[in-house]
Coordinates of C-alpha atoms and ligand atoms in Angstrom, one line a residue:
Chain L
X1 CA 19.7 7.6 -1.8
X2 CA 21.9 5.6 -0.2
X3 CA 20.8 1.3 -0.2
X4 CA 19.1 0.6 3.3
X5 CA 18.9 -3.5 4.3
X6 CA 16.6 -5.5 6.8
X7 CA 19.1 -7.2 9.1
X8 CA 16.7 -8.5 11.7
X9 CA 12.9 -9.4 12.1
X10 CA 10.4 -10.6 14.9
X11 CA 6.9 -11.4 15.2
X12 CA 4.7 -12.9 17.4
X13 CA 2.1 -15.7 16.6
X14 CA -0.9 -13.8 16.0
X15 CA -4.4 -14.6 17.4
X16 CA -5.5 -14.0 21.4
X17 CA -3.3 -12.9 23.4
X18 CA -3.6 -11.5 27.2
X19 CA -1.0 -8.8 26.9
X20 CA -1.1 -5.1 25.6
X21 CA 0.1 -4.0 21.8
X22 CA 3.2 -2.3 24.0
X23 CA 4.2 -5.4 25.2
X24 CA 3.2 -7.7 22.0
X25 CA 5.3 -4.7 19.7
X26 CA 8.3 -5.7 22.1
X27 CA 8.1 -8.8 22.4
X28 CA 8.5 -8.7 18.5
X29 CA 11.0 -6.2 18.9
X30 CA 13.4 -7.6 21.1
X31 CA 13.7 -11.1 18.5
X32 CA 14.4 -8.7 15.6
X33 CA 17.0 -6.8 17.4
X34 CA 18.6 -10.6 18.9
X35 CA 17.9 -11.5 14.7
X36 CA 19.9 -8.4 13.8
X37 CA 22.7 -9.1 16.6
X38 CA 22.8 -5.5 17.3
X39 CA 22.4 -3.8 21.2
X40 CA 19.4 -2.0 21.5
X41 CA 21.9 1.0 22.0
X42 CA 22.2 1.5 18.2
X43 CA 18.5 2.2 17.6
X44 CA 18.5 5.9 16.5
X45 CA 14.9 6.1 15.7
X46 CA 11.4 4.3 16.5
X47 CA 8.6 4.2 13.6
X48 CA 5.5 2.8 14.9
X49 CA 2.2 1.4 13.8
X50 CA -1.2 1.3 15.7
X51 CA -4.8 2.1 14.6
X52 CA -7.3 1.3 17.2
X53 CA -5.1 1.6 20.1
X54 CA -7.2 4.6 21.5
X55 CA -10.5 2.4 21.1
X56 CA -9.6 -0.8 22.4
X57 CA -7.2 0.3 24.9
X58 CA -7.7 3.8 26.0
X59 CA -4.1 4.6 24.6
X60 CA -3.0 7.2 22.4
X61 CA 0.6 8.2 21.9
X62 CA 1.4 4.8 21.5
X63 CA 4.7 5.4 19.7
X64 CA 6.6 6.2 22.8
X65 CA 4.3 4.0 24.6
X66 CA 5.6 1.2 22.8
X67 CA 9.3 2.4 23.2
X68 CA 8.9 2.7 27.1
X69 CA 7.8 -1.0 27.0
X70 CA 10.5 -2.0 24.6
X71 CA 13.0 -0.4 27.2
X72 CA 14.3 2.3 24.6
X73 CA 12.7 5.4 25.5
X74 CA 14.5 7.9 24.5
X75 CA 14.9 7.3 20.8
X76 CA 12.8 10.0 18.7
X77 CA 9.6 7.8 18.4
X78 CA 6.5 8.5 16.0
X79 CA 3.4 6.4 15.4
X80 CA 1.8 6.0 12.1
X81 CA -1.4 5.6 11.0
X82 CA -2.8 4.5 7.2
X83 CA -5.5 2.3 8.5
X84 CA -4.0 -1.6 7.6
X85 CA -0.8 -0.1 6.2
X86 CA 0.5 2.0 9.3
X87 CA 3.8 -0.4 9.7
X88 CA 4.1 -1.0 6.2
X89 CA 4.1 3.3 6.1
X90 CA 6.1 3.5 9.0
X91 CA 8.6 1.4 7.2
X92 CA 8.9 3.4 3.3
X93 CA 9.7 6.8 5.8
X94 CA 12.5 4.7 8.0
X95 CA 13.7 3.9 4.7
X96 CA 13.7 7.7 3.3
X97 CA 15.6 8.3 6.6
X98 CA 18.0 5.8 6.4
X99 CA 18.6 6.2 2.6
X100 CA 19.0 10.0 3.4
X101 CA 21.9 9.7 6.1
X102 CA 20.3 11.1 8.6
X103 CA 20.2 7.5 10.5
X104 CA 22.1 4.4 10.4
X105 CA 19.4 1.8 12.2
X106 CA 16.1 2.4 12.5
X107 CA 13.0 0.0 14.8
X108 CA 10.2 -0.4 12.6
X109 CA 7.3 -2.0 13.6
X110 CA 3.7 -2.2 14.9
X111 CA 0.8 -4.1 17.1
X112 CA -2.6 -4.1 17.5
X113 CA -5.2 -5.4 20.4
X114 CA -8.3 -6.1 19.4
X115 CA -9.8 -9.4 20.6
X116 CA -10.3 -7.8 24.1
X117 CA -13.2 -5.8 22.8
X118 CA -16.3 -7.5 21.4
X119 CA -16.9 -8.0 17.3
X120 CA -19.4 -5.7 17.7
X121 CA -17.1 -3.0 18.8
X122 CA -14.2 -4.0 16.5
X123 CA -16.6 -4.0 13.7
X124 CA -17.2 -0.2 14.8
X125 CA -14.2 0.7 15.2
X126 CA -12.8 -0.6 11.6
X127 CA -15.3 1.1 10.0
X128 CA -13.6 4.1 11.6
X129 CA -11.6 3.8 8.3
X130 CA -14.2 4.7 6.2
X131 CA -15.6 8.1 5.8
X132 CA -17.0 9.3 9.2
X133 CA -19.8 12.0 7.0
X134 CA -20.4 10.4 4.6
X135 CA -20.2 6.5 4.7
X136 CA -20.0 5.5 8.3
X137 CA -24.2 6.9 9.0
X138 CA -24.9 4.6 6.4
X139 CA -23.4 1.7 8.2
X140 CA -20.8 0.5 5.5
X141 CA -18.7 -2.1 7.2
X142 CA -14.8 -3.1 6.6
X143 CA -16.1 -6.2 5.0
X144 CA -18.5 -3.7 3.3
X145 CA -16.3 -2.1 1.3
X146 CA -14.7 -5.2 -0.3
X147 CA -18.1 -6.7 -0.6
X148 CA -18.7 -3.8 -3.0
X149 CA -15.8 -4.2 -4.9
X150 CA -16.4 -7.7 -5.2
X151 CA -19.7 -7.4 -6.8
X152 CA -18.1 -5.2 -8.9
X153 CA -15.5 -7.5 -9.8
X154 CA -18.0 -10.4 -10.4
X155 CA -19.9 -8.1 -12.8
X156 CA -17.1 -6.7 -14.7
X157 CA -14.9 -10.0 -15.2
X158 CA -17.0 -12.6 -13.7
X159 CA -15.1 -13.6 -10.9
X160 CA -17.1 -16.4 -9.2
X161 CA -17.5 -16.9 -5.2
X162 CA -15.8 -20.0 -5.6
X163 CA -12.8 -18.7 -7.3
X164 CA -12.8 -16.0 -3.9
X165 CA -12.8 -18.9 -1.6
X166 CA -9.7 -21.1 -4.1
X167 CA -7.9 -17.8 -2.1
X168 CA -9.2 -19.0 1.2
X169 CA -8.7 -22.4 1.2
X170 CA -5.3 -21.8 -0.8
X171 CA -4.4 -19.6 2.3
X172 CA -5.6 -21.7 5.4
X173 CA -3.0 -24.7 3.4
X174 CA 0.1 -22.0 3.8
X175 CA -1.3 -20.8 7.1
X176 CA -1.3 -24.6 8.2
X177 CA 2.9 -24.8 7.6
X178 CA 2.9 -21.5 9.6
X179 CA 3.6 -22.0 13.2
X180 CA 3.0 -18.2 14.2
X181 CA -0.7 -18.2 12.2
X182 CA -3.7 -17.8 13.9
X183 CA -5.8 -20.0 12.0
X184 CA -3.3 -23.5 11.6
X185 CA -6.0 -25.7 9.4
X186 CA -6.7 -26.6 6.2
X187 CA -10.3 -25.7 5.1
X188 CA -12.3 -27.1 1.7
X189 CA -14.2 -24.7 -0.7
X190 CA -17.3 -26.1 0.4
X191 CA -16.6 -24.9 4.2
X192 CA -15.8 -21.8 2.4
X193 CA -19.2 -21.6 -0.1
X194 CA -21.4 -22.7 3.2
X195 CA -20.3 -20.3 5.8
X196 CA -22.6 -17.2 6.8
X197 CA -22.9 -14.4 4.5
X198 CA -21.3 -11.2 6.5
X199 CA -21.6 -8.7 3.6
X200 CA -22.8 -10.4 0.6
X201 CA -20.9 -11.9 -1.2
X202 CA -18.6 -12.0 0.7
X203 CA -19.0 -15.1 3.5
X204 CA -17.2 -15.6 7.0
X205 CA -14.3 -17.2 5.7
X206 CA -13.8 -15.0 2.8
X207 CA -12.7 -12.4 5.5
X208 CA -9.6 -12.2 7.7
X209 CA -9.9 -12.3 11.2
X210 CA -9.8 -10.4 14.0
X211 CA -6.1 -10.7 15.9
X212 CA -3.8 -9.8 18.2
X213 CA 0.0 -9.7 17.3
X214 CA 3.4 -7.6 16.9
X215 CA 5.8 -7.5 14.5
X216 CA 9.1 -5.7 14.2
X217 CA 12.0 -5.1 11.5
X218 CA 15.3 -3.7 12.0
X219 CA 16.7 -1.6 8.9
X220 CA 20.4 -0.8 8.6
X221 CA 22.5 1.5 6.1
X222 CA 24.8 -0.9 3.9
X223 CA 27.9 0.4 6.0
X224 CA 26.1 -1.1 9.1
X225 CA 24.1 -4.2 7.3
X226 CA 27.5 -5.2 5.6
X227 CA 28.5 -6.4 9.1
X228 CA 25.5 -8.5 9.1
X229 CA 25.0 -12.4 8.0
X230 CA 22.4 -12.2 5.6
X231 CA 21.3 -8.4 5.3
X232 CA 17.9 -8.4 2.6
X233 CA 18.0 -5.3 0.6
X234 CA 15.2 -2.8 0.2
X235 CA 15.2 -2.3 -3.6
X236 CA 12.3 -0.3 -3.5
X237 CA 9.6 1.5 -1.1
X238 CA 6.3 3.1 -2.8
X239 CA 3.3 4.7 -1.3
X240 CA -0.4 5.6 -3.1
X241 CA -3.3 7.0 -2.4
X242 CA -6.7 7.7 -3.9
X243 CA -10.2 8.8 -3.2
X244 CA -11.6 7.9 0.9
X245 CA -15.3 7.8 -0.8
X246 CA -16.3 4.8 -2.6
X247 CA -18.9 6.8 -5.2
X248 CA -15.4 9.0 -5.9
X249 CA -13.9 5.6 -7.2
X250 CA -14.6 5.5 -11.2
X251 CA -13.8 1.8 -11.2
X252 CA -14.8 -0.3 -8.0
X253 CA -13.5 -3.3 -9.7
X254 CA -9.4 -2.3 -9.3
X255 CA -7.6 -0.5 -6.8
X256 CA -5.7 2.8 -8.4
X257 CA -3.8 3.1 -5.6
X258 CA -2.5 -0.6 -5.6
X259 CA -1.8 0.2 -9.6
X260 CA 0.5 3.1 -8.7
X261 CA 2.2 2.1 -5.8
X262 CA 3.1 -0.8 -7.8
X263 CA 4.4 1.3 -10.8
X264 CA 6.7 3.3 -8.9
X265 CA 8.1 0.9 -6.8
X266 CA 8.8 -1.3 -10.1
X267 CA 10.2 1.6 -11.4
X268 CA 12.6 2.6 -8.1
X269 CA 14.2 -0.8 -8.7
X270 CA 14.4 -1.3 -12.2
X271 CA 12.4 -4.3 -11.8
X272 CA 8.8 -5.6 -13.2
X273 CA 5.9 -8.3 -12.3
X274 CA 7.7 -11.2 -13.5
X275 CA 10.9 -10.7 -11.5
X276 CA 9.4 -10.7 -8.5
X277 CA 9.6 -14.7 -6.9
X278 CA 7.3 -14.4 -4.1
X279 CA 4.5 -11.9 -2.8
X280 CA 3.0 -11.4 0.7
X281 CA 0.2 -9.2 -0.5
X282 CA -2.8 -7.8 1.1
X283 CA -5.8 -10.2 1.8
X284 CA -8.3 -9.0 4.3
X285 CA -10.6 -10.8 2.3
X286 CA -10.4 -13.6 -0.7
X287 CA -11.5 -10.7 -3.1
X288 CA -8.3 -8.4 -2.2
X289 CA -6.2 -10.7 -3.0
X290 CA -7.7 -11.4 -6.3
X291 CA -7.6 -7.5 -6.8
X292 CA -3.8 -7.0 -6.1
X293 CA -2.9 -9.7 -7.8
X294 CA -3.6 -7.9 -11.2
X295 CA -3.2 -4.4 -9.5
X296 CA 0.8 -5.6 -8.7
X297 CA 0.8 -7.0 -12.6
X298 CA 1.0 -10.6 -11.4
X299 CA -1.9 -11.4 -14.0
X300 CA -4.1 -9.4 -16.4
X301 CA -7.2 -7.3 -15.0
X302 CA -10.0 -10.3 -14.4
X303 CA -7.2 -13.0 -14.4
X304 CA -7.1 -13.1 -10.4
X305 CA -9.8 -15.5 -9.5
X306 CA -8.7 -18.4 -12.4
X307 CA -4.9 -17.6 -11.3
X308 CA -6.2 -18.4 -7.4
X309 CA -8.6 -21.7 -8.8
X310 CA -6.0 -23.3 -11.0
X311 CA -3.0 -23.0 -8.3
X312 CA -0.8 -20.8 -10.0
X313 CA -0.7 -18.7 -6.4
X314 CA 0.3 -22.0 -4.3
X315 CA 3.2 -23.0 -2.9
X316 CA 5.2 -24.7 -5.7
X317 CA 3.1 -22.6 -8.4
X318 CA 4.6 -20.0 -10.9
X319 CA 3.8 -17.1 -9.0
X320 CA 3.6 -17.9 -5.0
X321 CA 1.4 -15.5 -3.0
X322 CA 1.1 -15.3 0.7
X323 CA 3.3 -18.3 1.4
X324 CA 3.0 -17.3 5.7
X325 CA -0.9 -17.5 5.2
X326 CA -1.7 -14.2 4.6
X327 CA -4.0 -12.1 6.5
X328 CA -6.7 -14.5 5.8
X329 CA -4.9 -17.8 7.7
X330 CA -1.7 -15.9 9.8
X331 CA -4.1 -13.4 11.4
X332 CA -4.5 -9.4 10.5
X333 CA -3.4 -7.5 14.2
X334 CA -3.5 -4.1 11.6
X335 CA -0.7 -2.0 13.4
X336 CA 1.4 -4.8 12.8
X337 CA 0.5 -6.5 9.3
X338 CA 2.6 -4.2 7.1
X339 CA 5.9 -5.3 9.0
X340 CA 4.8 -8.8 9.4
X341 CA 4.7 -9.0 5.3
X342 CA 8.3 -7.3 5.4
X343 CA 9.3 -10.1 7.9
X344 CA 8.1 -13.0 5.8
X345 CA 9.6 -11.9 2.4
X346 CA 13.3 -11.5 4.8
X347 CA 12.5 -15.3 6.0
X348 CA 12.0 -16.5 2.5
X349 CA 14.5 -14.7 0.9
X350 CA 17.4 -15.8 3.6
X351 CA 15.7 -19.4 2.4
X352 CA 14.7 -19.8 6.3
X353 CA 10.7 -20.3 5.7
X354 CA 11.2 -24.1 6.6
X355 CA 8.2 -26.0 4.9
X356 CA 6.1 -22.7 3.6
X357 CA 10.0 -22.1 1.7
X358 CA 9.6 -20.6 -1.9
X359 CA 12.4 -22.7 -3.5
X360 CA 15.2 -20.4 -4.4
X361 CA 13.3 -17.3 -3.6
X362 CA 15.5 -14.0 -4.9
X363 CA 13.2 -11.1 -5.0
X364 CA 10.2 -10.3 -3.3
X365 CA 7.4 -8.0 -2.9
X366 CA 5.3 -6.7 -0.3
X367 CA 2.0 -5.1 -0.8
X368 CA -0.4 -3.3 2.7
X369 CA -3.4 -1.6 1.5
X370 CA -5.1 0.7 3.8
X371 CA -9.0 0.0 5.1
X372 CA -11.3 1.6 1.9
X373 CA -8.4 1.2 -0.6
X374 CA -7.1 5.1 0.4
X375 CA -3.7 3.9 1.3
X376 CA -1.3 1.4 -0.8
X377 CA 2.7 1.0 -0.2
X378 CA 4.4 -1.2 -2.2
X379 CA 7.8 -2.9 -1.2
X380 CA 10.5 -4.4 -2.8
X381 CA 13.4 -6.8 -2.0
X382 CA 16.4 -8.6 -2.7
X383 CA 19.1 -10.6 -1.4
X384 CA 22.7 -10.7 -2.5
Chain A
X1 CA -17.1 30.9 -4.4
X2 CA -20.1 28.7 -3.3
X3 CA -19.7 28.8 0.6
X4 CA -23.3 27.9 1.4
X5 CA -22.7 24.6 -0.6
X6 CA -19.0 23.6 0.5
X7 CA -19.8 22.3 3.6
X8 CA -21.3 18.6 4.2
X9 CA -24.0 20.6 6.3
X10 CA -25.6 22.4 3.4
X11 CA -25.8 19.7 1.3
X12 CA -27.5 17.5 3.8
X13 CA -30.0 20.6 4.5
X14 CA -31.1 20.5 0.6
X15 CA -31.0 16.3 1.3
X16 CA -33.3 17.1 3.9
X17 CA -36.1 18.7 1.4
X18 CA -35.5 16.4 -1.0
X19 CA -32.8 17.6 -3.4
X20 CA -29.9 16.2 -4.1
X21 CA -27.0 18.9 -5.2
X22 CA -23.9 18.4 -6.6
X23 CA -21.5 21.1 -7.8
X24 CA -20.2 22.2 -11.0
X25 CA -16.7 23.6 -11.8
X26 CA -17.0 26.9 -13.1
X27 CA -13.1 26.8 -14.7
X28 CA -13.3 23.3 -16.5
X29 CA -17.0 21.9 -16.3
X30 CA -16.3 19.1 -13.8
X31 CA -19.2 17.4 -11.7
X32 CA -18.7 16.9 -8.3
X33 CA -20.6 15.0 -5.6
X34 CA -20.1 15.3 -2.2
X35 CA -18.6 18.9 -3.0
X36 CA -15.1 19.3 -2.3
X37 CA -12.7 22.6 -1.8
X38 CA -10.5 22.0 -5.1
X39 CA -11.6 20.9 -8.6
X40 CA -10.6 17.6 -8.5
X41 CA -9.6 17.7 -12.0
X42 CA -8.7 21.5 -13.3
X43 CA -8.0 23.0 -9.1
X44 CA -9.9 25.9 -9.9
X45 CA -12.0 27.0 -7.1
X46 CA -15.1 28.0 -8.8
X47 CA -17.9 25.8 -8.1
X48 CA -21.4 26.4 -9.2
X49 CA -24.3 24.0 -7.3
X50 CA -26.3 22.2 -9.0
X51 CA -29.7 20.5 -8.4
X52 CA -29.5 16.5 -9.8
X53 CA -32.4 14.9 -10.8
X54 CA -31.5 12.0 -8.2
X55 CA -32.0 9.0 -10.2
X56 CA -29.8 6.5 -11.6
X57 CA -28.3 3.1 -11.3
X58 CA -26.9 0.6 -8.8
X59 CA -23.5 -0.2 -10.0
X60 CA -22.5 -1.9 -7.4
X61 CA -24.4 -3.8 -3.7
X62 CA -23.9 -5.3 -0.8
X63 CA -26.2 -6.6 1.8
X64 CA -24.6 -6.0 5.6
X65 CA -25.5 -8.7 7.9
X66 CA -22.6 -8.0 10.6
X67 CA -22.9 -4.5 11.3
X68 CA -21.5 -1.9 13.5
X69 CA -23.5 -1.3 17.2
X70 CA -25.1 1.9 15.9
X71 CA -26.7 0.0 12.7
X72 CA -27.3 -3.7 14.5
X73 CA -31.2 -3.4 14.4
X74 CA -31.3 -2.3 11.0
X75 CA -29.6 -5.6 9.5
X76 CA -29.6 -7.1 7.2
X77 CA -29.6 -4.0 5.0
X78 CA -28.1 -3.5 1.6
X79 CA -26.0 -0.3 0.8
X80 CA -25.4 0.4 -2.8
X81 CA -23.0 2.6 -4.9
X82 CA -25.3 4.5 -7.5
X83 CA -24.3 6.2 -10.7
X84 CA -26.5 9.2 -11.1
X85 CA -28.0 10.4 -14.4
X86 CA -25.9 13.3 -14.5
X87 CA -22.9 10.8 -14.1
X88 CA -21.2 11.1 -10.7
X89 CA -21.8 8.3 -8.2
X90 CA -22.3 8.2 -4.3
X91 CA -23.2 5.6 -2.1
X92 CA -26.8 5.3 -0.3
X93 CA -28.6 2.8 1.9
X94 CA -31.3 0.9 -0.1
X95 CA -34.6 1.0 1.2
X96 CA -38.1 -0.1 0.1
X97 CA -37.1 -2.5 -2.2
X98 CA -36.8 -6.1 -1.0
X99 CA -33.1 -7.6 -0.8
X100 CA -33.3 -10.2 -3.1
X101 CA -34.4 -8.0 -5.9
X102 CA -31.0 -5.6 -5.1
X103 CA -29.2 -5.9 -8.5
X104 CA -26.6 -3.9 -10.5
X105 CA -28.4 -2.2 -13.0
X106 CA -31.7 -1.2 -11.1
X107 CA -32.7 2.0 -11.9
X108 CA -33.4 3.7 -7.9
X109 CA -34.6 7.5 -6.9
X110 CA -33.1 9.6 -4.2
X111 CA -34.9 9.7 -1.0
X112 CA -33.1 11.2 2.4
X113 CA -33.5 9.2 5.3
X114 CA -33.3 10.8 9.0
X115 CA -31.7 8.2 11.4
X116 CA -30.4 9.7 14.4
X117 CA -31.7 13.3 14.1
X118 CA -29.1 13.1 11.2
X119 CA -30.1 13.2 7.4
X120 CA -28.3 10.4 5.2
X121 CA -28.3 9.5 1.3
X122 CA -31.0 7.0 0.7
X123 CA -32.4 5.6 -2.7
X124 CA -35.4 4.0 -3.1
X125 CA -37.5 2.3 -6.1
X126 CA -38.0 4.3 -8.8
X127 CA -41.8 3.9 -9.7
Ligands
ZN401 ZN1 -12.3 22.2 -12.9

């Protein structure tokens, strides 16, 4: 394979917006290429990720949708879709491509419009993730699903609801130095501990919200990236699946999938837990995080909620995860999150994250699981 | 081959009179519940149904108080991932036993449950 860099990146602040996921993918799209300093012209290929595009907006075929926006339509264009992960898919098969020689620079990116329809309706439609036989009659929610696994979690290691909302207040601070986050204030445990219950035990602010948002990366082949100021090199690109059905799961306390991903990506670069400097990792809700953080070997299984209470996940702790907010504080638009984790790590490791800045960040890892813990990629990068 | 039982629609007509099946691989011995095509563990294709007593466990709850349009008058309800005698798990809507006595390790009984003109996995108290 040959190496494959990220030369350019673009996202938009996520939260409500009054424009399609087209126009929020090129919005995104056109900073990454003006990041990369390339013409649109050398795009060879479009990889795209959308979800709920034909719910919310009556669109399907949104890959060459979201070209046609973005002005390039003629590039070979194709749409993803692994639930939360679709970008983050979109991106480990531009990779292959690139790392192949069949292309040279590939647009990877996604969007997602949601806050148009009500929660009622996005609540539906998420839950379009799950099992549409067997789980979905039952009523099993997104927040369901982790709500289960939280229990689970709490039984098996005894993870407590306030080490689930040290994740959520520990988030909202990072979100708070991220001007493109939704959610731009600090909140206290206690906010945390005293907001609804949604699906117990899990409360309101133990979840991510609902958002609107784009996001966009531009990979290059060394030859190409060489040219570039800072190119960030993919050192790794792992995907994972397991089991749709919950009852199929033999443990609801980890996630398989995270476990593997994680294994071969360490393994594609050479690379284990404790090199990696900073994490953007997958927190639709407080207990996900606390999940992938021993699934991705940052702590031992059971260790994620006390890692989370006693700071060691902060800013300026020893292992800093979600330093742009995460889902929880910077938003979740899910076509776009995988590539908005990919754009982060790039920031930090070109030491251009401004205030949310890990400190001499080398190596970095991205993790985008997909809706009922079916899908996991795992990422990993570097910088010369 | 165990055609009748492959399909989600014959196990949900046995749900219907009460009996919860799973299927048996024929090559290796593996349990299986919902049925599925392969063996997940051997690949064999030799399944062989078999009736479950349909109690077992909770091993894992929720209660849904935000739930999707279809489900809104029903909340707050719990669903619960159940391990099953026999050993296999599936997930089923709790009913007839008040929420706040929902807990891992209560023993529950199968029960289907029509909603919708459509039969779903249900488990109720055990006595
Ligand atoms: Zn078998």
């Amino acid at each position: 394979m040959r190496r494959v860099a990220v030369i350019g990146v673009g996202v938009t602040k996520f939260g409500l917006h009054d424009r399609t996921s087209a126009e929020l993918f090129a919005d995104a799209a056109g900073d990454a290429l003006t990041d990369a300093g390339i013409p649109a012209s050398a795009v060879q290929a479009l990889y795209y990720g959308n979800v709920v595009g034909g719910e919310t907006e009556h669109q399907l075929h949104t890959g060459p949708q979201a070209a046609s926006v973005l002005g390039i339509p003629s590039v070979p264009t194709t749409r993803f879709e692994t639930a939360c992960a679709s970008s983050h898919a979109a991106f480990r098969h531009a990779v292959m491509e690139i790392g192949a020689g069949v292309s040279d620079v590939i647009l990877v990116g996604g969007a997602e419009r949601v806050l148009n329809v009500s929660t009622a309706e996005s609540t539906e439609y998420f839950a379009y993730a799950s099992d549409a036989v067997w789980e979905q009659p039952l009523g099993l929610t997104f927040p369901g699903v982790f709500a289960l696994i939280a229990r689970a979690h709490m039984e098996k290691y005894g993870t407590t609801e306030a080490q689930m909302a040290a994740v959520a207040v520990k988030n909202h601070r990072h979100g708070a130095l991220n001007p493109k986050a939704q959610f731009q204030k600090q909140i206290t445990i206690d906010q945390v501990l005293r907001s609804a219950y949604v699906a117990d035990p899990l409360k309101l602010l133990d979840c991510c919200p609902f958002s609107d948002g784009g996001a966009a990366v531009v990979l290059a082949s060394e030859e190409v990236a060489r040219r570039h100021r800072k190119p960030v090199w993919v050192l790794a690109s792992a995907a994972a699946s397991d089991w749709m059905l919950l009852g199929d799961k033999r443990d609801l306390a980890r996630v398989p999938a995270t476990e593997r991903a994680a294994a071969a990506a360490y393994r594609q670069a050479g690379l284990g837990p404790t090199d990696v400097d900073v994490v953007e990792l997958h927190d639709c809700f407080t207990i996900a995080e606390i999940v992938a953080s021993e699934g991705l070997g940052l702590f031992e299984p059971g260790a994620g909620g006390r890692a989370a209470e006693t700071g060691l996940t902060s800013l300026g702790g020893e292992m800093p995860v979600n330093p742009s907010g995460g889902l929880k504080a910077k938003g979740h638009p899910i076509g776009a999150t995988g590539a908005a984790q990919i754009a982060e790590i790039v920031t930090q490791l070109r030491g251009e994250a401004g205030p949310r800045q890990v400190d001499g960040a080398r190596t970095g890892l991205t993790h985008t699981l997909g809706g009922n813990t079916a899908t996991v990629l795992v990422s990993l990068f570097g910088r010369d | 081959m165990t055609e009748s039982l492959i399909t989600a629609r014959a196990f949900f007509e046995r749900a219907r009179a009460g009996q919860l099946t799973a299927v048996r691989c024929g090559s290796c011995g593996e349990l299986a519940i919902p049925p599925k095509e392969l063996c997940p563990a051997c690949h064999a294709r030799a399944w062989q149904p078999v009736p479950l007593v349909g109690e077992g466990t909770i091993a894992s709850f929720t209660v849904i108080r935000v739930a999707p349009r279809a489900h809104a008058a029903d909340a707050p309800y719990a669903i619960a991932v159940v391990k099953l005698q026999e050993g296999v798990s599936i997930l089923g809507r709790i009913v007839d036993i008040p929420l706040d006595k929902v807990a891992v390790g209560l023993p529950v009984r199968f029960r289907p449950l029509g909603a919708q003109d459509q039969t779903s996995i249900g488990f109720g108290p055990l006595g």
